Amino acid sequence: MNTIVITGASSGIGKATAKYFAGKGWKVAATMRKPANETELNQHDNISLYGLDVTDEASIANAAEQILNDFGAVDVVLNNAGYGLLGPFEAATPEQIKRQFDTNVFGLMSVTRAFLPHFRANRAGLFLNVSSIGGLVTFPLMSLYHSTKWAVEGFSESLSYELGELGIRVKIIEPGGVATDFSGRSLVLAGKEGLTAYDEVMGKFQANRAKFGLNASTAEFLAEGIYAAATDGKTQLRYLIGEDAEQTYAMRQQAGDDAFIAGMKERILT
Ligand SMILES: NC(=O)c1ccc[n+]([C@@H]2O[C@H](COP(=O)([O-])OP(=O)(O)OC[C@H]3O[C@@H](n4cnc5c(N)ncnc54)[C@H](OP(=O)(O)O)[C@@H]3O)[C@@H](O)[C@H]2O)c1
């Protein structure tokens, strides 16, 4: 039986993917910060819950050890846990910036490192790293979120060379807008008392935010795309999932950097 480990499986893309893989007969290690609160995934025969906070090295090591003991082998690791920090860079506190990178970048690296010895020993395994269309282009007022996802892109692409030599694959998942908790409870706002210089640009951004197609895809659609990436046997690195993601990336490639950025300004900041 094939096995997958998923981070951030308590909601959204992670939860939908856990259910989708379990439905296809995979054994799923659904990891999350608070497994005691989970009431749905623990009803599935093929899904086991594990506590894992990607910002806590000890919890990653414990979960990896337990999962490898219980499952014997892991085929795929889906690095999915993440959230967005929105607002002007200047308004974000150093703590907010650190937590954004600790979760989206260093957490993903730590989970990757925890499963590498197992993949190396097997000369097999696949890391599926969830980035975003926001790892390939940028939208205004999300400089910190984008910088984490651009980091995931560079890390994953370069890592794929060295791990490829050892029989281990890396793929990047690039969702467009997905209807999850991402733009609700998972979105952290950067705002600094008395810093009003960005109010106008922030107001324009908020007024035009809907143009991003925030809920363009469902989490189930993402799960299907992630399953295809896990099972298609291709050497493809990037998987754009969602029509909005495909269109935005095609636009960036056709228009080039400067024209794309001018177009974004026109759409979002006027
Ligand atoms: N939704 C979109 O439009 C969209 C677009 C592009 C990319 N993405 C990416 O997709 C991934 C999943 O997001 P989503 O849309 O499914 O949003 P979501 O429903 O808010 O899910 C985010 C998940 O990440 C978990 N998480 C956050 N910090 C964590 C930590 N320190 N340790 C472990 N888990 C942690 C959350 O767990 P808790 O329940 O404990 O908070 C939750 O399970 C993220 O990497 C996000 O950047 C989303």
mmCIF file of C-alpha atoms and ligand atoms in Angstrom:
data_model
loop_
_atom_site.group_PDB
_atom_site.id
_atom_site.type_symbol
_atom_site.label_atom_id
_atom_site.label_comp_id
_atom_site.label_asym_id
_atom_site.label_seq_id
_atom_site.Cartn_x
_atom_site.Cartn_y
_atom_site.Cartn_z
ATOM 1 C CA MET A 1 0.000 0.000 0.000
ATOM 2 C CA ASN A 2 1.296 3.488 -0.848
ATOM 3 C CA THR A 3 1.824 5.939 1.983
ATOM 4 C CA ILE A 4 1.785 9.744 2.264
ATOM 5 C CA VAL A 5 2.596 12.185 5.079
ATOM 6 C CA ILE A 6 0.716 15.506 4.960
ATOM 7 C CA THR A 7 1.470 18.606 7.034
ATOM 8 C CA GLY A 8 -1.309 21.057 7.903
ATOM 9 C CA ALA A 9 -4.001 18.396 7.438
ATOM 10 C CA SER A 10 -6.466 20.026 9.859
ATOM 11 C CA SER A 11 -8.166 22.075 7.134
ATOM 12 C CA GLY A 12 -8.308 23.203 3.523
ATOM 13 C CA ILE A 13 -5.999 21.627 0.946
ATOM 14 C CA GLY A 14 -4.282 19.358 3.485
ATOM 15 C CA LYS A 15 -7.522 17.884 4.793
ATOM 16 C CA ALA A 16 -9.068 17.427 1.330
ATOM 17 C CA THR A 17 -5.859 15.739 0.129
ATOM 18 C CA ALA A 18 -5.813 13.389 3.120
ATOM 19 C CA LYS A 19 -9.365 12.277 2.306
ATOM 20 C CA TYR A 20 -8.646 11.991 -1.427
ATOM 21 C CA PHE A 21 -5.550 9.790 -1.030
ATOM 22 C CA ALA A 22 -7.291 7.637 1.607
ATOM 23 C CA GLY A 23 -10.164 7.182 -0.844
ATOM 24 C CA LYS A 24 -7.659 5.921 -3.418
ATOM 25 C CA GLY A 25 -6.457 3.270 -0.966
ATOM 26 C CA TRP A 26 -3.327 5.064 0.290
ATOM 27 C CA LYS A 27 -2.300 5.006 3.938
ATOM 28 C CA VAL A 28 -2.250 8.612 5.107
ATOM 29 C CA ALA A 29 -0.360 10.172 8.020
ATOM 30 C CA ALA A 30 -2.393 13.343 8.554
ATOM 31 C CA THR A 31 -0.253 15.637 10.693
ATOM 32 C CA MET A 32 -1.521 18.760 12.418
ATOM 33 C CA ARG A 33 -0.869 20.989 15.400
ATOM 34 C CA LYS A 34 -3.905 19.826 17.366
ATOM 35 C CA PRO A 35 -4.922 16.272 16.457
ATOM 36 C CA ALA A 36 -7.118 16.106 19.599
ATOM 37 C CA ASN A 37 -9.495 18.606 17.933
ATOM 38 C CA GLU A 38 -9.911 16.576 14.746
ATOM 39 C CA THR A 39 -13.279 14.866 14.440
ATOM 40 C CA GLU A 40 -13.501 13.978 10.745
ATOM 41 C CA LEU A 41 -10.228 12.450 9.536
ATOM 42 C CA ASN A 42 -10.053 10.034 12.461
ATOM 43 C CA GLN A 43 -13.198 8.332 11.108
ATOM 44 C CA HIS A 44 -11.266 7.020 8.064
ATOM 45 C CA ASP A 45 -9.646 3.567 8.236
ATOM 46 C CA ASN A 46 -6.709 4.623 6.068
ATOM 47 C CA ILE A 47 -5.916 7.835 7.953
ATOM 48 C CA SER A 48 -3.835 8.124 11.134
ATOM 49 C CA LEU A 49 -3.398 11.408 12.986
ATOM 50 C CA TYR A 50 -0.096 12.717 14.362
ATOM 51 C CA GLY A 51 0.762 15.913 16.208
ATOM 52 C CA LEU A 52 3.219 18.037 14.225
ATOM 53 C CA ASP A 53 3.915 21.763 14.406
ATOM 54 C CA VAL A 54 6.284 22.651 11.556
ATOM 55 C CA THR A 55 7.896 25.367 13.716
ATOM 56 C CA ASP A 56 8.785 22.874 16.451
ATOM 57 C CA GLU A 57 11.798 20.652 15.645
ATOM 58 C CA ALA A 58 11.047 18.203 18.478
ATOM 59 C CA SER A 59 7.480 17.668 17.300
ATOM 60 C CA ILE A 60 8.722 17.048 13.737
ATOM 61 C CA ALA A 61 11.301 14.498 14.933
ATOM 62 C CA ASN A 62 8.733 12.724 17.152
ATOM 63 C CA ALA A 63 6.109 12.581 14.433
ATOM 64 C CA ALA A 64 8.591 11.321 11.807
ATOM 65 C CA GLU A 65 9.801 8.589 14.149
ATOM 66 C CA GLN A 66 6.269 7.490 15.045
ATOM 67 C CA ILE A 67 5.079 7.535 11.430
ATOM 68 C CA LEU A 68 8.060 5.496 10.226
ATOM 69 C CA ASN A 69 7.535 3.011 13.060
ATOM 70 C CA ASP A 70 3.820 2.686 12.331
ATOM 71 C CA PHE A 71 3.952 2.707 8.502
ATOM 72 C CA GLY A 72 7.325 1.041 7.927
ATOM 73 C CA ALA A 73 7.779 3.098 4.752
ATOM 74 C CA VAL A 74 6.762 6.504 3.435
ATOM 75 C CA ASP A 75 6.456 7.168 -0.305
ATOM 76 C CA VAL A 76 5.363 10.817 -0.443
ATOM 77 C CA VAL A 77 5.689 13.839 1.866
ATOM 78 C CA LEU A 78 3.294 16.709 1.138
ATOM 79 C CA ASN A 79 4.714 19.896 2.657
ATOM 80 C CA ASN A 80 1.474 21.835 2.805
ATOM 81 C CA ALA A 81 1.295 23.730 6.126
ATOM 82 C CA GLY A 82 1.424 27.475 5.633
ATOM 83 C CA TYR A 83 -0.401 30.779 5.970
ATOM 84 C CA GLY A 84 -0.327 34.314 4.595
ATOM 85 C CA LEU A 85 0.885 37.579 6.080
ATOM 86 C CA LEU A 86 -0.789 40.526 4.383
ATOM 87 C CA GLY A 87 -0.071 44.237 4.528
ATOM 88 C CA PRO A 88 2.731 46.743 4.040
ATOM 89 C CA PHE A 89 6.203 45.397 4.841
ATOM 90 C CA GLU A 90 6.896 48.348 7.133
ATOM 91 C CA ALA A 91 3.856 47.525 9.259
ATOM 92 C CA ALA A 92 4.907 43.940 9.987
ATOM 93 C CA THR A 93 6.649 43.259 13.291
ATOM 94 C CA PRO A 94 9.919 41.290 13.344
ATOM 95 C CA GLU A 95 7.997 38.540 15.179
ATOM 96 C CA GLN A 96 5.377 38.382 12.421
ATOM 97 C CA ILE A 97 8.091 38.179 9.764
ATOM 98 C CA LYS A 98 9.966 35.485 11.648
ATOM 99 C CA ARG A 99 6.847 33.369 12.167
ATOM 100 C CA GLN A 100 5.954 33.667 8.487
ATOM 101 C CA PHE A 101 9.376 32.338 7.442
ATOM 102 C CA ASP A 102 9.537 29.799 10.301
ATOM 103 C CA THR A 103 6.287 28.255 9.091
ATOM 104 C CA ASN A 104 6.341 28.544 5.286
ATOM 105 C CA VAL A 105 10.098 28.091 4.683
ATOM 106 C CA PHE A 106 12.082 26.727 7.635
ATOM 107 C CA GLY A 107 9.215 24.434 8.667
ATOM 108 C CA LEU A 108 9.076 22.959 5.180
ATOM 109 C CA MET A 109 12.867 22.486 5.219
ATOM 110 C CA SER A 110 12.784 20.800 8.639
ATOM 111 C CA VAL A 111 10.078 18.340 7.634
ATOM 112 C CA THR A 112 12.023 17.596 4.445
ATOM 113 C CA ARG A 113 15.193 16.964 6.458
ATOM 114 C CA ALA A 114 13.332 14.644 8.846
ATOM 115 C CA PHE A 115 12.282 12.265 6.050
ATOM 116 C CA LEU A 116 15.437 12.472 3.924
ATOM 117 C CA PRO A 117 17.392 9.675 5.647
ATOM 118 C CA HIS A 118 14.442 7.325 5.029
ATOM 119 C CA PHE A 119 14.137 8.333 1.362
ATOM 120 C CA ARG A 120 17.930 8.040 0.919
ATOM 121 C CA ALA A 121 17.962 4.562 2.427
ATOM 122 C CA ASN A 122 15.214 3.518 -0.024
ATOM 123 C CA ARG A 123 16.716 5.452 -2.956
ATOM 124 C CA ALA A 124 13.099 6.516 -3.575
ATOM 125 C CA GLY A 125 10.514 9.007 -2.353
ATOM 126 C CA LEU A 126 8.758 12.177 -3.451
ATOM 127 C CA PHE A 127 8.516 15.585 -1.804
ATOM 128 C CA LEU A 128 5.513 17.589 -2.956
ATOM 129 C CA ASN A 129 6.068 21.153 -1.798
ATOM 130 C CA VAL A 130 3.049 23.459 -1.768
ATOM 131 C CA SER A 131 4.087 26.855 -3.042
ATOM 132 C CA SER A 132 1.558 29.108 -4.811
ATOM 133 C CA ILE A 133 1.033 31.058 -8.012
ATOM 134 C CA GLY A 134 2.366 33.627 -5.528
ATOM 135 C CA GLY A 135 5.724 31.830 -5.779
ATOM 136 C CA LEU A 136 5.918 32.675 -9.485
ATOM 137 C CA VAL A 137 4.387 36.160 -9.620
ATOM 138 C CA THR A 138 3.536 38.745 -6.967
ATOM 139 C CA PHE A 139 0.468 40.705 -5.967
ATOM 140 C CA PRO A 140 0.713 44.019 -4.114
ATOM 141 C CA LEU A 141 1.007 44.180 -0.315
ATOM 142 C CA MET A 142 2.034 40.572 0.198
ATOM 143 C CA SER A 143 5.806 40.997 0.028
ATOM 144 C CA LEU A 144 6.419 38.755 3.037
ATOM 145 C CA TYR A 145 4.152 35.897 1.952
ATOM 146 C CA HIS A 146 5.586 36.057 -1.568
ATOM 147 C CA SER A 147 9.153 36.039 -0.339
ATOM 148 C CA THR A 148 8.434 32.793 1.546
ATOM 149 C CA LYS A 149 6.879 31.151 -1.491
ATOM 150 C CA TRP A 150 9.649 32.383 -3.832
ATOM 151 C CA ALA A 151 12.047 30.817 -1.319
ATOM 152 C CA VAL A 152 10.124 27.527 -1.543
ATOM 153 C CA GLU A 153 10.465 27.698 -5.344
ATOM 154 C CA GLY A 154 14.235 28.207 -5.322
ATOM 155 C CA PHE A 155 14.787 25.674 -2.565
ATOM 156 C CA SER A 156 12.678 22.992 -4.237
ATOM 157 C CA GLU A 157 14.022 23.513 -7.758
ATOM 158 C CA SER A 158 17.670 23.401 -6.696
ATOM 159 C CA LEU A 159 17.102 20.523 -4.262
ATOM 160 C CA SER A 160 15.592 18.483 -7.087
ATOM 161 C CA TYR A 161 19.030 18.210 -8.759
ATOM 162 C CA GLU A 162 20.905 16.691 -5.819
ATOM 163 C CA LEU A 163 18.038 14.477 -4.676
ATOM 164 C CA GLY A 164 17.382 13.336 -8.234
ATOM 165 C CA GLU A 165 20.872 11.805 -8.206
ATOM 166 C CA LEU A 166 19.757 9.686 -5.220
ATOM 167 C CA GLY A 167 16.474 8.545 -6.756
ATOM 168 C CA ILE A 168 14.380 11.039 -4.748
ATOM 169 C CA ARG A 169 12.017 13.407 -6.553
ATOM 170 C CA VAL A 170 10.815 16.925 -5.722
ATOM 171 C CA LYS A 171 7.740 18.559 -7.249
ATOM 172 C CA ILE A 172 6.158 21.949 -6.611
ATOM 173 C CA ILE A 173 2.408 22.474 -6.300
ATOM 174 C CA GLU A 174 1.280 25.933 -7.464
ATOM 175 C CA PRO A 175 -2.337 26.577 -6.468
ATOM 176 C CA GLY A 176 -4.204 29.655 -7.617
ATOM 177 C CA GLY A 177 -7.003 30.878 -5.360
ATOM 178 C CA VAL A 178 -8.581 28.062 -3.354
ATOM 179 C CA ALA A 179 -11.676 28.276 -1.145
ATOM 180 C CA THR A 180 -10.153 27.355 2.232
ATOM 181 C CA ASP A 181 -9.478 29.077 5.553
ATOM 182 C CA PHE A 182 -6.450 30.712 3.896
ATOM 183 C CA SER A 183 -8.092 34.098 3.317
ATOM 184 C CA GLY A 184 -9.976 33.885 6.626
ATOM 185 C CA ARG A 185 -8.518 32.626 9.881
ATOM 186 C CA SER A 186 -5.133 31.824 8.278
ATOM 187 C CA LEU A 187 -4.545 35.355 6.986
ATOM 188 C CA VAL A 188 -2.530 37.528 9.381
ATOM 189 C CA LEU A 189 -2.746 41.284 8.902
ATOM 190 C CA ALA A 190 0.300 43.475 9.350
ATOM 191 C CA GLY A 191 -0.765 46.817 10.746
ATOM 192 C CA LYS A 192 1.116 49.340 12.847
ATOM 193 C CA GLU A 193 -0.611 51.891 15.041
ATOM 194 C CA GLY A 194 -0.042 55.401 13.697
ATOM 195 C CA LEU A 195 1.436 54.270 10.379
ATOM 196 C CA THR A 196 -1.053 55.813 7.957
ATOM 197 C CA ALA A 197 1.188 56.306 4.910
ATOM 198 C CA TYR A 198 -0.031 53.045 3.366
ATOM 199 C CA ASP A 199 -3.750 53.496 4.077
ATOM 200 C CA GLU A 200 -4.568 54.684 0.564
ATOM 201 C CA VAL A 201 -2.727 51.883 -1.243
ATOM 202 C CA MET A 202 -4.156 49.338 1.207
ATOM 203 C CA GLY A 203 -7.669 50.711 0.579
ATOM 204 C CA LYS A 204 -7.263 50.313 -3.204
ATOM 205 C CA PHE A 205 -5.937 46.808 -2.684
ATOM 206 C CA GLN A 206 -8.850 45.807 -0.443
ATOM 207 C CA ALA A 207 -11.353 47.254 -2.910
ATOM 208 C CA ASN A 208 -9.880 45.221 -5.779
ATOM 209 C CA ARG A 209 -8.983 42.061 -3.880
ATOM 210 C CA ALA A 210 -11.869 40.094 -5.355
ATOM 211 C CA LYS A 211 -10.130 40.348 -8.764
ATOM 212 C CA PHE A 212 -7.587 37.798 -7.557
ATOM 213 C CA GLY A 213 -10.178 35.026 -7.870
ATOM 214 C CA LEU A 214 -9.610 34.156 -4.223
ATOM 215 C CA ASN A 215 -11.916 31.127 -4.289
ATOM 216 C CA ALA A 216 -11.368 30.056 -7.893
ATOM 217 C CA SER A 217 -10.853 26.362 -7.066
ATOM 218 C CA THR A 218 -12.097 23.993 -4.393
ATOM 219 C CA ALA A 219 -9.754 22.172 -2.029
ATOM 220 C CA GLU A 220 -11.033 18.907 -3.566
ATOM 221 C CA PHE A 221 -9.884 20.067 -7.022
ATOM 222 C CA LEU A 222 -6.451 20.745 -5.547
ATOM 223 C CA ALA A 223 -6.427 17.279 -3.953
ATOM 224 C CA GLU A 224 -7.097 15.730 -7.354
ATOM 225 C CA GLY A 225 -4.238 17.709 -8.912
ATOM 226 C CA ILE A 226 -1.895 16.755 -6.083
ATOM 227 C CA TYR A 227 -2.813 13.092 -6.562
ATOM 228 C CA ALA A 228 -2.007 13.390 -10.274
ATOM 229 C CA ALA A 229 1.372 14.945 -9.421
ATOM 230 C CA ALA A 230 2.098 12.096 -6.991
ATOM 231 C CA THR A 231 1.194 9.319 -9.394
ATOM 232 C CA ASP A 232 1.878 10.449 -12.994
ATOM 233 C CA GLY A 233 5.458 9.157 -12.995
ATOM 234 C CA LYS A 234 6.613 12.296 -14.829
ATOM 235 C CA THR A 235 9.776 14.266 -14.164
ATOM 236 C CA GLN A 236 7.727 17.509 -14.310
ATOM 237 C CA LEU A 237 8.781 19.996 -11.590
ATOM 238 C CA ARG A 238 5.873 22.479 -11.402
ATOM 239 C CA TYR A 239 2.131 21.769 -11.271
ATOM 240 C CA LEU A 240 -0.052 24.831 -11.737
ATOM 241 C CA ILE A 241 -3.459 23.869 -10.377
ATOM 242 C CA GLY A 242 -6.452 26.066 -11.175
ATOM 243 C CA GLU A 243 -7.397 27.962 -14.316
ATOM 244 C CA ASP A 244 -6.609 31.268 -12.615
ATOM 245 C CA ALA A 245 -3.081 30.093 -11.792
ATOM 246 C CA GLU A 246 -2.516 28.892 -15.356
ATOM 247 C CA GLN A 247 -3.816 32.146 -16.848
ATOM 248 C CA THR A 248 -1.810 34.366 -14.511
ATOM 249 C CA TYR A 249 1.412 32.478 -15.171
ATOM 250 C CA ALA A 250 0.817 32.451 -18.940
ATOM 251 C CA MET A 251 0.257 36.213 -18.777
ATOM 252 C CA ARG A 252 3.523 36.708 -16.899
ATOM 253 C CA GLN A 253 5.445 34.662 -19.441
ATOM 254 C CA GLN A 254 3.848 36.312 -22.464
ATOM 255 C CA ALA A 255 3.990 39.896 -21.181
ATOM 256 C CA GLY A 256 7.385 39.742 -19.492
ATOM 257 C CA ASP A 257 8.159 41.145 -16.046
ATOM 258 C CA ASP A 258 7.668 44.875 -16.581
ATOM 259 C CA ALA A 259 4.451 44.743 -18.619
ATOM 260 C CA PHE A 260 2.976 42.190 -16.195
ATOM 261 C CA ILE A 261 3.788 44.393 -13.201
ATOM 262 C CA ALA A 262 2.333 47.459 -14.947
ATOM 263 C CA GLY A 263 -0.846 45.473 -15.655
ATOM 264 C CA MET A 264 -1.078 44.334 -12.027
ATOM 265 C CA LYS A 265 -0.747 47.953 -10.844
ATOM 266 C CA GLU A 266 -3.464 49.022 -13.237
ATOM 267 C CA ARG A 267 -5.858 46.282 -12.091
ATOM 268 C CA ILE A 268 -5.274 46.368 -8.357
ATOM 269 C CA LEU A 269 -3.993 49.810 -7.409
ATOM 270 C CA THR A 270 -6.136 52.195 -9.447
HETATM 271 N N1 LIG B 1 -6.037 28.859 -0.361
HETATM 272 C C1 LIG B 1 -5.353 29.478 -1.294
HETATM 273 O O1 LIG B 1 -5.861 30.328 -2.014
HETATM 274 C C2 LIG B 1 -3.885 29.100 -1.503
HETATM 275 C C3 LIG B 1 -3.274 29.530 -2.688
HETATM 276 C C4 LIG B 1 -1.943 29.207 -2.912
HETATM 277 C C5 LIG B 1 -1.245 28.475 -1.966
HETATM 278 N N2 LIG B 1 -1.848 28.069 -0.830
HETATM 279 C C6 LIG B 1 -1.053 27.307 0.137
HETATM 280 O O2 LIG B 1 -1.719 26.106 0.455
HETATM 281 C C7 LIG B 1 -1.284 25.659 1.744
HETATM 282 C C8 LIG B 1 -2.492 25.227 2.551
HETATM 283 O O3 LIG B 1 -3.332 26.332 2.782
HETATM 284 P P1 LIG B 1 -4.935 26.237 2.715
HETATM 285 O O4 LIG B 1 -5.376 27.059 1.589
HETATM 286 O O5 LIG B 1 -5.380 24.844 2.807
HETATM 287 O O6 LIG B 1 -5.328 27.070 4.039
HETATM 288 P P2 LIG B 1 -5.889 26.603 5.450
HETATM 289 O O7 LIG B 1 -7.201 25.917 5.289
HETATM 290 O O8 LIG B 1 -5.835 27.821 6.292
HETATM 291 O O9 LIG B 1 -4.840 25.523 5.956
HETATM 292 C C9 LIG B 1 -3.583 25.887 6.445
HETATM 293 C C10 LIG B 1 -3.062 24.722 7.231
HETATM 294 O O10 LIG B 1 -1.707 24.995 7.662
HETATM 295 C C11 LIG B 1 -1.637 24.653 9.025
HETATM 296 N N3 LIG B 1 -0.559 25.318 9.742
HETATM 297 C C12 LIG B 1 -0.321 26.639 9.896
HETATM 298 N N4 LIG B 1 0.764 26.823 10.680
HETATM 299 C C13 LIG B 1 1.211 25.577 11.019
HETATM 300 C C14 LIG B 1 2.270 25.099 11.816
HETATM 301 N N5 LIG B 1 3.108 25.919 12.442
HETATM 302 N N6 LIG B 1 2.440 23.749 11.925
HETATM 303 C C15 LIG B 1 1.591 22.887 11.306
HETATM 304 N N7 LIG B 1 0.546 23.292 10.569
HETATM 305 C C16 LIG B 1 0.360 24.620 10.438
HETATM 306 C C17 LIG B 1 -3.010 25.003 9.593
HETATM 307 O O11 LIG B 1 -3.154 24.340 10.833
HETATM 308 P P3 LIG B 1 -4.044 24.909 12.047
HETATM 309 O O12 LIG B 1 -5.424 24.366 11.831
HETATM 310 O O13 LIG B 1 -3.383 24.344 13.264
HETATM 311 O O14 LIG B 1 -4.005 26.407 11.995
HETATM 312 C C18 LIG B 1 -3.889 24.452 8.484
HETATM 313 O O15 LIG B 1 -4.036 23.060 8.613
HETATM 314 C C19 LIG B 1 -0.474 26.807 2.351
HETATM 315 O O16 LIG B 1 0.907 26.512 2.228
HETATM 316 C C20 LIG B 1 -0.838 27.994 1.473
HETATM 317 O O17 LIG B 1 0.183 28.952 1.416
HETATM 318 C C21 LIG B 1 -3.162 28.359 -0.562
#
